[in-house]
């Protein structure tokens, strides 16, 4: 429903290593295997899904689509984050001149 309603969706990971460790689990993700603190919540949610196989296929597409899936968006965001860090380093360097404080700060972050 969220995708049909064009609600923004994103994926938050700490690192590419997290992704590598979780990718197999994500590939095996099926709605009928979900868990909830209340069993009746699981039943209520599953009852609203008319075709679980179609839902699972759409879920995999949402996660793994190379063009606009959550992982593709995360990888793009990750690259943007890296470029942002490089930009901040360059700005600090230009403000501080040849000061070593910039480089000490950079290596500690």
C-alpha angles and dihedrals in degrees: 000000000000092000092048089051089049092237110168113254128190142175123226120204131162095222148341087266089063089053093050091050094048102036095091090051090050091050090055094045112132126175093224089062094057123126132211135179088247118047091210089062090059092051093046093051095044091049089061093057109083097187114028095183091054089046091051091049090051090048091053089048090050091052104036108028105131094217106043109355122128093257092049090050091048092051090049091047089048091055090048089051091052091050090048090055092049090049092052090049092052091048092049090048093051092048095044096041110204094341113143091214090082092055093045090052092046094052092049095052 
